[in-house]
Amino acid sequence: MKLLSKAVVVAALALPGAVSAQALQCSVPASLPRPHPDLASDKQPQRVRPITGYTLALTWAPEYCHGNSNDPAKSFQCGGGNRFGFTLHGLWPDGVGQEWPQYCAATPLLSPELIKQHVCATPSPQLLQHEWAKHGTCMGITPDAYFARSNGLYGKLRYPDMDRLSRRPLTAGQLASAFAVANPGVPASAVRVTANKKGWLDELWLCLDKSFAYTRCVAGSGGLANADSVKVWRGRRF
């Protein structure tokens, strides 16, 4: 999707079945807030570890904005005329257990041009900086290559009818299966569903191998059990 300053990107909302739109509506302003440096810390230390695979993390924006609509720092995503469905949280290199690589190298701030190019996929300049600093620096590639890879994967995804799914009892396994049906080549076993403490859909975590092919998630790597109930907050999306 080509992004233009002050241009409005609108996806058709009435498509039946799987929906291809990533941003339902996204207007990129002439200027965006500059991120601040994102660095390793005592709580988030530098870890240089071998990469065993990857996780592509998608955030369900209606639920995220339900809890952040009054936060000025979240106004690009949750205020004004912008509307999002699933947004791209990031592409995370995996390791063994809790020993995934992170903050592998010091890095300068991302350029405003790169941020504008990807902010309709990841609608936060600070989150873009964080994803590159924490995860992208461990992949041995440039920021442009990192976001090209993550957005290339994200841009090919399709989504089940979330409106329909939100209106009936739903389990994590059923949501994973519906996502797999909308995306041939992504098995349901490659989809982890996460929810907040109240049981509302938070994110989907898609498991990939080292060649970026979707693969069965490792047991115990997080997410709800298939039989667990999950609710979908619709918000302003539909």
XYZ file of N, CA and C in Angstrom:
714
model
N 0.842 -1.180 0.000
C 0.000 0.000 0.000
C 0.883 1.238 0.000
N 0.719 2.133 -0.938
C 1.515 3.331 -1.021
C 0.945 4.379 -0.094
N 1.807 4.988 0.742
C 1.366 5.957 1.714
C 1.801 7.341 1.286
N 0.891 8.302 1.292
C 1.178 9.667 0.910
C 0.807 10.597 2.046
N 1.647 11.615 2.324
C 1.325 12.565 3.358
C -0.001 13.224 3.060
N -0.832 13.328 4.101
C -2.157 13.941 4.035
C -3.121 13.183 3.118
N -2.676 12.045 2.617
C -3.585 11.239 1.789
C -4.358 10.298 2.680
N -5.551 9.946 2.291
C -6.385 9.047 3.063
C -6.471 7.725 2.331
N -6.133 6.662 3.053
C -6.196 5.328 2.496
C -7.435 4.659 3.064
N -8.395 4.347 2.212
C -9.653 3.782 2.673
C -9.854 2.419 2.034
N -10.120 1.424 2.849
C -10.396 0.087 2.330
C -11.897 -0.124 2.297
N -12.343 -0.887 1.322
C -13.779 -1.205 1.237
C -14.192 -1.990 2.461
N -15.289 -1.572 3.079
C -15.719 -2.177 4.330
C -16.762 -3.263 4.117
N -17.269 -3.402 2.919
C -18.407 -4.296 2.711
C -18.020 -5.611 2.070
N -16.721 -5.885 1.956
C -16.307 -7.119 1.312
C -16.743 -8.316 2.149
N -17.355 -9.320 1.547
C -17.725 -10.514 2.297
C -16.513 -11.392 2.532
N -16.628 -12.240 3.551
C -15.582 -13.226 3.782
C -14.286 -12.592 4.217
N -13.166 -13.114 3.715
C -11.852 -12.635 4.113
C -11.642 -11.210 3.636
N -11.073 -10.398 4.501
C -10.838 -8.991 4.197
C -9.352 -8.765 4.021
N -8.977 -8.059 2.955
C -7.564 -7.852 2.674
C -7.010 -6.591 3.308
N -7.881 -5.682 3.742
C -7.416 -4.384 4.214
C -6.647 -4.510 5.521
N -5.500 -3.836 5.608
C -4.768 -3.748 6.860
C -5.240 -2.515 7.627
N -5.192 -1.338 6.993
C -5.730 -0.121 7.587
C -7.075 0.168 6.938
N -8.120 0.247 7.748
C -9.425 0.587 7.213
C -9.433 2.040 6.742
N -8.760 2.883 7.505
C -8.608 4.274 7.097
C -7.393 4.839 7.813
N -6.452 5.397 7.062
C -5.223 5.910 7.658
C -4.768 7.144 6.905
N -4.716 8.259 7.587
C -4.250 9.510 7.010
C -2.911 9.864 7.642
N -1.875 9.970 6.829
C -0.530 10.264 7.333
C -0.315 11.774 7.303
N -0.118 12.412 8.448
C 0.083 13.863 8.454
C 1.443 14.242 7.896
N 1.598 15.536 7.653
C 2.861 16.024 7.098
C 4.017 15.785 8.056
N 3.744 15.802 9.359
C 4.794 15.547 10.346
C 4.242 14.646 11.439
N 5.109 13.837 11.999
C 4.759 12.911 13.072
C 5.711 13.135 14.244
N 5.317 12.752 15.452
C 6.231 12.888 16.594
C 7.498 12.073 16.364
N 8.630 12.635 16.778
C 9.886 11.893 16.680
C 9.984 10.921 17.850
N 10.395 9.703 17.598
C 10.569 8.763 18.707
C 11.786 9.138 19.544
N 11.829 8.609 20.738
C 13.036 8.758 21.555
C 13.815 7.450 21.505
N 15.087 7.464 21.869
C 15.876 6.230 21.794
C 15.270 5.124 22.641
N 15.347 3.908 22.146
C 14.884 2.728 22.864
C 16.114 1.851 23.110
N 16.470 1.679 24.387
C 17.744 1.062 24.725
C 17.561 -0.125 25.661
N 18.549 -0.988 25.687
C 18.560 -2.079 26.656
C 18.610 -1.494 28.065
N 18.092 -2.265 29.037
C 18.056 -1.807 30.419
C 18.257 -3.013 31.334
N 18.245 -2.754 32.642
C 18.377 -3.863 33.590
C 17.217 -4.839 33.445
N 16.012 -4.306 33.189
C 14.849 -5.172 33.030
C 14.768 -5.794 31.642
N 15.322 -5.107 30.647
C 15.331 -5.593 29.266
C 16.781 -5.586 28.773
N 17.589 -6.543 29.213
C 19.018 -6.507 28.894
C 19.321 -6.935 27.464
N 20.489 -6.558 27.018
C 20.960 -7.036 25.723
C 21.170 -8.546 25.796
N 20.660 -9.265 24.776
C 20.882 -10.704 24.670
C 21.184 -11.029 23.222
N 22.373 -11.473 22.960
C 22.746 -11.917 21.613
C 22.694 -13.443 21.624
N 21.704 -13.986 20.936
C 21.464 -15.424 20.947
C 21.207 -15.902 19.520
N 21.405 -17.189 19.248
C 21.042 -17.732 17.925
C 19.542 -17.620 17.699
N 19.158 -17.377 16.467
C 17.746 -17.282 16.095
C 17.247 -18.658 15.682
N 16.142 -19.093 16.303
C 15.583 -20.410 15.987
C 14.334 -20.313 15.128
N 13.780 -19.142 14.966
C 12.564 -18.916 14.193
C 12.095 -17.504 14.451
N 10.840 -17.224 14.087
C 10.331 -15.853 14.218
C 8.866 -15.883 14.635
N 8.434 -14.784 15.238
C 7.021 -14.550 15.538
C 6.594 -13.250 14.875
N 5.507 -13.308 14.099
C 4.901 -12.109 13.528
C 3.710 -11.774 14.420
N 3.772 -10.639 15.113
C 2.756 -10.271 16.091
C 1.811 -9.226 15.518
N 0.502 -9.503 15.611
C -0.543 -8.612 15.114
C -1.415 -8.174 16.276
N -1.681 -6.886 16.375
C -2.512 -6.340 17.449
C -3.916 -6.051 16.936
N -4.935 -6.420 17.725
C -6.316 -6.090 17.383
C -6.588 -4.667 17.868
N -6.556 -3.708 16.933
C -6.598 -2.288 17.274
C -7.878 -1.854 17.994
N -9.075 -2.358 17.640
C -10.264 -1.918 18.378
C -10.159 -2.148 19.880
N -9.615 -3.279 20.299
C -9.443 -3.535 21.731
C -8.346 -2.636 22.305
N -7.251 -2.480 21.574
C -6.169 -1.620 22.048
C -6.665 -0.194 22.266
N -7.432 0.316 21.325
C -7.919 1.694 21.426
C -9.046 1.826 22.438
N -9.730 0.748 22.735
C -10.761 0.785 23.767
C -10.167 1.227 25.103
N -8.924 0.829 25.355
C -8.270 1.199 26.606
C -7.322 2.371 26.500
N -7.130 2.913 25.293
C -6.140 3.982 25.110
C -6.673 5.196 24.357
N -7.982 5.272 24.170
C -8.541 6.338 23.339
C -8.329 7.735 23.917
N -8.133 7.827 25.238
C -7.949 9.135 25.855
C -6.489 9.501 26.079
N -5.583 8.663 25.588
C -4.151 8.916 25.752
C -3.655 9.741 24.572
N -3.206 10.989 24.795
C -2.734 11.819 23.671
C -1.612 11.158 22.878
N -0.799 10.356 23.540
C 0.306 9.693 22.845
C -0.184 8.637 21.869
N -1.450 8.207 22.010
C -2.008 7.187 21.120
C -2.987 7.804 20.115
N -2.958 9.125 19.964
C -3.988 9.797 19.164
C -3.916 9.445 17.686
N -2.742 9.157 17.153
C -2.656 8.806 15.735
C -3.442 7.530 15.459
N -3.279 6.545 16.316
C -3.970 5.273 16.115
C -5.417 5.321 16.595
N -5.660 5.971 17.704
C -6.956 5.843 18.377
C -7.818 7.098 18.328
N -7.332 8.182 17.743
C -8.108 9.405 17.677
C -8.311 9.852 16.240
N -9.045 10.930 16.089
C -9.248 11.471 14.746
C -10.001 10.519 13.850
N -9.686 10.577 12.567
C -10.419 9.778 11.595
C -9.777 8.456 11.255
N -8.624 8.144 11.827
C -7.961 6.887 11.512
C -8.698 5.708 12.137
N -8.743 4.600 11.407
C -9.397 3.383 11.888
C -8.570 2.182 11.444
N -8.357 1.267 12.355
C -7.516 0.111 12.075
C -8.210 -1.168 12.517
N -7.857 -2.262 11.849
C -8.279 -3.595 12.262
C -7.109 -4.264 12.962
N -6.459 -5.225 12.294
C -5.227 -5.797 12.820
C -4.054 -4.932 12.371
N -3.260 -4.477 13.320
C -2.048 -3.724 13.004
C -0.833 -4.613 13.223
N 0.282 -4.198 12.664
C 1.531 -4.951 12.789
C 2.258 -4.508 14.050
N 2.302 -5.381 15.043
C 3.098 -5.088 16.238
C 4.578 -5.214 15.893
N 4.970 -6.348 15.336
C 6.368 -6.480 14.946
C 6.730 -7.887 14.542
N 7.972 -8.020 14.081
C 8.565 -9.312 13.721
C 9.661 -9.592 14.731
N 9.500 -10.689 15.484
C 10.384 -10.967 16.606
C 11.222 -12.219 16.348
N 12.544 -12.113 16.373
C 13.371 -13.323 16.337
C 13.169 -14.132 17.623
N 12.997 -15.420 17.476
C 12.840 -16.316 18.621
C 14.160 -16.986 18.947
N 14.265 -17.441 20.188
C 15.426 -18.206 20.628
C 14.962 -19.514 21.230
N 15.578 -19.898 22.335
C 15.194 -21.114 23.047
C 14.519 -20.695 24.344
N 13.250 -21.075 24.496
C 12.511 -20.700 25.694
C 12.417 -19.191 25.827
N 12.758 -18.687 27.008
C 12.728 -17.250 27.280
C 14.021 -16.553 26.880
N 14.928 -17.251 26.264
C 16.221 -16.668 25.893
C 16.229 -16.234 24.427
N 15.255 -15.387 24.059
C 15.251 -14.874 22.695
C 16.241 -13.716 22.590
N 16.784 -13.472 21.406
C 17.721 -12.346 21.252
C 16.980 -11.014 21.320
N 17.633 -10.000 21.875
C 17.027 -8.673 21.925
C 18.111 -7.613 22.138
N 17.843 -6.420 21.624
C 18.752 -5.277 21.764
C 20.187 -5.672 21.425
N 20.361 -6.260 20.259
C 21.664 -6.834 19.909
C 22.716 -5.789 19.560
N 22.313 -4.579 19.170
C 23.278 -3.549 18.791
C 22.670 -2.171 19.028
N 23.506 -1.226 19.389
C 23.050 0.160 19.526
C 22.637 0.683 18.156
N 21.638 1.568 18.133
C 21.115 2.035 16.860
C 20.623 3.468 16.966
N 20.793 4.271 15.925
C 20.248 5.632 15.940
C 18.740 5.617 15.732
N 18.138 6.800 15.789
C 16.708 6.923 15.550
C 16.385 6.632 14.093
N 15.221 6.063 13.866
C 14.754 5.838 12.500
C 14.507 7.174 11.817
N 14.662 7.184 10.510
C 14.444 8.419 9.757
C 12.960 8.739 9.664
N 12.599 10.027 9.600
C 11.180 10.385 9.423
C 10.576 9.760 8.173
N 11.362 9.626 7.118
C 10.853 9.047 5.877
C 10.478 7.579 6.067
N 11.306 6.833 6.795
C 11.018 5.416 7.023
C 9.791 5.267 7.922
N 9.683 6.125 8.912
C 8.524 6.075 9.800
C 7.241 6.342 9.014
N 7.233 7.361 8.179
C 6.032 7.664 7.392
C 5.671 6.519 6.463
N 6.665 5.831 5.959
C 6.414 4.731 5.034
C 5.669 3.581 5.705
N 5.880 3.396 7.020
C 5.353 2.200 7.686
C 4.352 2.497 8.800
N 4.012 3.770 9.027
C 3.187 4.098 10.183
C 1.723 3.710 10.001
N 1.272 3.424 8.810
C -0.094 2.922 8.640
C -0.179 1.418 8.867
N 0.950 0.755 8.986
C 0.970 -0.653 9.375
C 1.185 -0.771 10.883
N 2.153 -0.017 11.391
C 2.465 0.041 12.818
C 2.234 1.475 13.258
N 1.030 1.808 13.731
C 0.640 3.213 13.869
C 1.175 3.900 15.122
N 2.495 3.871 15.283
C 3.159 4.545 16.391
C 4.635 4.703 16.054
N 5.133 5.925 15.883
C 6.574 6.093 15.637
C 7.432 5.471 16.734
N 6.980 5.587 17.982
C 7.781 5.012 19.066
C 7.806 3.492 19.011
N 6.681 2.874 18.651
C 6.676 1.416 18.527
C 7.572 0.971 17.372
N 7.567 1.697 16.278
C 8.479 1.369 15.182
C 9.930 1.406 15.662
N 10.292 2.452 16.404
C 11.652 2.545 16.936
C 11.952 1.374 17.866
N 10.996 1.041 18.719
C 11.175 -0.059 19.674
C 11.368 -1.394 18.960
N 10.532 -1.661 17.969
C 10.620 -2.940 17.265
C 11.959 -3.103 16.571
N 12.442 -2.027 15.951
C 13.743 -2.098 15.292
C 14.858 -2.280 16.326
N 14.826 -1.484 17.412
C 15.901 -1.528 18.396
C 15.945 -2.871 19.120
N 14.776 -3.360 19.536
C 14.756 -4.597 20.328
C 14.894 -5.838 19.460
N 14.246 -5.863 18.332
C 14.177 -7.094 17.540
C 14.967 -7.029 16.236
N 14.791 -5.941 15.490
C 15.425 -5.863 14.176
C 16.938 -5.876 14.217
N 17.523 -5.276 15.275
C 18.988 -5.224 15.350
C 19.608 -6.599 15.522
N 18.802 -7.599 15.862
C 19.335 -8.950 16.050
C 19.336 -9.768 14.764
N 18.834 -9.181 13.664
C 18.680 -9.946 12.431
C 19.788 -9.684 11.412
N 20.715 -8.802 11.732
C 21.857 -8.566 10.847
C 21.494 -7.892 9.546
N 20.448 -7.049 9.562
C 20.003 -6.357 8.355
C 19.777 -4.883 8.681
N 19.494 -4.090 7.666
C 19.254 -2.666 7.852
C 17.813 -2.430 8.301
N 17.516 -1.231 8.838
C 16.118 -0.929 9.160
C 15.190 -1.072 7.955
N 15.624 -0.606 6.783
C 14.785 -0.729 5.588
C 14.464 -2.182 5.295
N 15.475 -3.044 5.408
C 15.267 -4.466 5.124
C 14.384 -5.121 6.186
N 14.563 -4.719 7.439
C 13.741 -5.286 8.514
C 12.270 -4.958 8.298
N 11.952 -3.696 8.038
C 10.548 -3.326 7.858
C 9.994 -3.825 6.525
N 10.841 -3.950 5.524
C 10.377 -4.546 4.272
C 9.978 -5.999 4.501
N 10.743 -6.714 5.328
C 10.430 -8.113 5.617
C 9.143 -8.216 6.426
N 9.040 -7.455 7.517
C 7.853 -7.565 8.381
C 6.607 -7.086 7.659
N 6.704 -5.975 6.926
C 5.538 -5.470 6.207
C 5.193 -6.332 5.002
N 6.198 -6.985 4.418
C 5.916 -7.909 3.324
C 5.075 -9.082 3.788
N 5.389 -9.618 4.966
C 4.589 -10.697 5.540
C 3.197 -10.199 5.919
N 3.150 -9.070 6.586
C 1.886 -8.495 7.049
C 0.962 -8.145 5.890
N 1.518 -7.590 4.842
C 0.700 -7.138 3.729
C 0.033 -8.245 2.944
N 0.511 -9.474 3.089
C -0.076 -10.604 2.372
C -1.210 -11.275 3.152
N -1.384 -10.895 4.395
C -2.372 -11.571 5.231
C -3.787 -11.120 4.903
N -4.731 -12.024 5.096
C -6.144 -11.755 4.962
C -6.812 -12.138 6.278
N -8.014 -11.631 6.485
C -8.642 -11.809 7.790
C -10.050 -12.373 7.659
N -10.455 -13.191 8.623
C -11.840 -13.673 8.615
C -12.792 -12.529 8.936
N -14.051 -12.785 8.819
C -15.077 -11.784 9.107
C -15.144 -11.593 10.625
N -14.417 -10.598 11.138
C -14.324 -10.394 12.577
C -15.653 -9.924 13.163
N -16.441 -9.221 12.368
C -17.753 -8.800 12.833
C -18.610 -10.027 13.147
N -18.647 -10.958 12.215
C -19.442 -12.178 12.431
C -18.896 -12.966 13.619
N -17.584 -13.105 13.711
C -16.998 -13.874 14.800
C -17.260 -13.233 16.161
N -17.380 -11.905 16.163
C -17.574 -11.202 17.436
C -18.967 -11.391 18.002
N -19.896 -11.872 17.190
C -21.310 -11.908 17.589
C -21.788 -13.285 18.031
N -20.839 -14.194 18.265
C -21.232 -15.514 18.754
C -20.138 -16.039 19.671
N -20.447 -17.052 20.492
C -19.391 -17.633 21.342
C -18.218 -18.105 20.486
N -17.011 -17.838 20.976
C -15.818 -18.099 20.170
C -14.713 -18.626 21.071
N -13.992 -19.630 20.565
C -12.805 -20.114 21.267
C -11.553 -19.693 20.502
N -10.430 -19.752 21.183
C -9.161 -19.419 20.535
C -8.894 -20.349 19.360
N -9.226 -21.625 19.513
C -9.022 -22.576 18.424
C -9.875 -22.262 17.217
N -11.118 -21.835 17.453
C -11.991 -21.462 16.335
C -11.469 -20.225 15.615
N -10.960 -19.248 16.368
C -10.399 -18.055 15.738
C -9.159 -18.408 14.930
N -8.283 -19.249 15.474
C -7.091 -19.669 14.735
C -7.476 -20.403 13.457
N -8.492 -21.250 13.531
C -8.938 -21.989 12.346
C -9.531 -21.049 11.299
N -10.312 -20.053 11.740
C -10.880 -19.088 10.801
C -9.783 -18.284 10.124
N -8.750 -17.925 10.870
C -7.621 -17.199 10.287
C -6.901 -18.071 9.261
N -6.740 -19.349 9.581
C -6.068 -20.268 8.658
C -6.860 -20.444 7.374
N -8.186 -20.510 7.465
C -9.028 -20.635 6.273
C -8.860 -19.410 5.381
N -8.739 -18.230 5.982
C -8.560 -16.999 5.208
C -7.175 -16.884 4.611
N -6.224 -17.697 5.109
C -4.830 -17.603 4.673
C -4.281 -18.984 4.342
N -4.572 -19.517 3.151
C -3.981 -20.796 2.764
C -2.456 -20.719 2.887
N -1.875 -21.709 3.508
C -0.442 -21.679 3.753
C -0.096 -21.313 5.184
N -1.086 -20.832 5.929
C -0.890 -20.563 7.357
C -1.732 -21.571 8.131
N -1.156 -22.633 8.658
C -1.956 -23.617 9.389
C -2.440 -23.039 10.713
N -3.573 -23.548 11.185
C -4.101 -23.086 12.468
C -3.090 -23.305 13.589
N -2.252 -24.323 13.463
C -1.248 -24.608 14.492
C -0.139 -23.555 14.530
N -0.104 -22.663 13.519
C 0.889 -21.583 13.486
C 0.364 -20.297 14.103
N -0.862 -20.346 14.652
C -1.512 -19.144 15.176
C -1.708 -19.277 16.681
N -1.109 -18.358 17.424
C -1.369 -18.255 18.867
C -2.273 -17.054 19.092
N -3.287 -17.223 19.893
C -4.248 -16.166 20.210
C -3.993 -15.699 21.633
N -3.866 -14.389 21.841
C -3.700 -13.860 23.186
C -4.885 -12.967 23.534
N -5.188 -12.872 24.807
C -6.306 -12.062 25.291
C -5.879 -11.326 26.551
N -6.609 -10.250 26.872
C -6.317 -9.536 28.109
C -6.953 -10.266 29.292
N -6.835 -9.684 30.478
C -7.307 -10.359 31.680
C -8.819 -10.550 31.691
N -9.530 -9.750 30.905
C -10.982 -9.875 30.850
C -11.449 -10.766 29.702
N -10.502 -11.365 28.979
C -10.854 -12.319 27.937
C -11.079 -11.718 26.568
N -10.739 -10.446 26.374
C -10.909 -9.809 25.067
C -9.673 -10.019 24.203
N -9.895 -10.301 22.922
C -8.801 -10.522 21.985
C -7.798 -9.378 22.036
N -6.540 -9.734 22.202
C -5.449 -8.759 22.261
C -4.606 -8.847 20.987
N -3.988 -10.014 20.760
C -3.096 -10.162 19.610
C -3.197 -11.558 19.018
N -2.695 -11.688 17.790
C -2.388 -12.966 17.161
C -0.884 -13.028 16.982
N -0.288 -14.144 17.373
C 1.138 -14.369 17.186
C 1.302 -15.516 16.199
N 1.903 -15.223 15.049
C 2.073 -16.209 13.988
C 3.499 -16.736 14.023
N 3.642 -18.041 14.003
C 4.950 -18.681 14.136
C 5.553 -18.976 12.763
N 6.821 -18.623 12.604
C 7.550 -18.858 11.355
C 8.870 -19.549 11.658
N 9.351 -20.340 10.674
C 10.667 -20.947 10.834
C 11.750 -19.975 10.378
N 12.985 -20.442 10.340
C 14.092 -19.536 10.022
C 14.080 -19.059 8.580
N 13.309 -19.711 7.717
C 13.174 -19.269 6.333
C 11.898 -18.446 6.126
N 11.247 -18.070 7.218
C 10.032 -17.243 7.208
C 8.825 -17.968 6.610
N 8.818 -19.286 6.724
C 7.640 -20.070 6.357
C 6.832 -20.329 7.624
N 5.499 -20.259 7.514
C 4.654 -20.483 8.683
C 4.761 -21.937 9.132
N 4.850 -22.116 10.452
C 5.096 -23.438 10.997
C 4.374 -23.601 12.325
N 4.204 -24.825 12.761
C 3.541 -25.118 14.044
C 4.289 -24.417 15.179
N 3.538 -23.771 16.059
C 4.153 -23.084 17.195
C 4.687 -24.101 18.199
N 5.748 -23.752 18.862
C 6.325 -24.607 19.895
C 5.379 -24.653 21.085
N 5.155 -25.824 21.617
C 4.269 -25.977 22.778
C 4.789 -25.140 23.940
N 3.864 -24.484 24.642
C 4.236 -23.691 25.801
C 4.832 -22.344 25.482
N 4.647 -21.869 24.241
C 5.256 -20.599 23.839
C 4.309 -19.411 23.985
N 3.226 -19.596 24.743
C 2.329 -18.484 25.029
C 1.028 -18.579 24.270
N 0.054 -17.776 24.701
C -1.247 -17.767 24.063
C -2.251 -18.637 24.787
N -3.506 -18.494 24.378
C -4.592 -19.255 24.973
C -4.582 -20.704 24.492
N -5.159 -21.578 25.298
C -5.412 -22.946 24.848
C -6.556 -22.911 23.840
N -6.590 -23.874 22.934
C -7.600 -23.883 21.874
C -9.024 -23.825 22.419
N -9.255 -24.429 23.575
C -10.608 -24.494 24.123
C -10.993 -23.245 24.915
N -10.043 -22.346 25.142
C -10.329 -21.144 25.925
C -11.236 -20.187 25.148
N -12.158 -19.566 25.838
C -13.045 -18.579 25.217
C -12.291 -17.275 24.968
N -12.683 -16.591 23.902
C -12.119 -15.273 23.608
C -13.235 -14.401 23.045
N -13.254 -13.133 23.444
C -14.250 -12.183 22.975
C -13.575 -11.166 22.068
N -14.311 -10.652 21.081
C -13.765 -9.700 20.112
C -14.468 -8.359 20.293
N -13.711 -7.348 20.673
C -14.263 -5.997 20.805
C -14.339 -5.370 19.415
N -15.528 -4.906 19.038
C -15.704 -4.358 17.696
C -15.310 -2.887 17.612
N -15.622 -2.109 18.629
C -15.301 -0.694 18.609
C -15.918 0.011 17.411
N -15.142 0.941 16.797
C -15.627 1.699 15.651
C -15.314 1.015 14.339
N -14.758 -0.193 14.401
C -14.276 -0.810 13.170
C -15.419 -1.147 12.226
N -16.589 -1.524 12.762
C -17.668 -2.018 11.900
C -18.872 -1.083 11.988
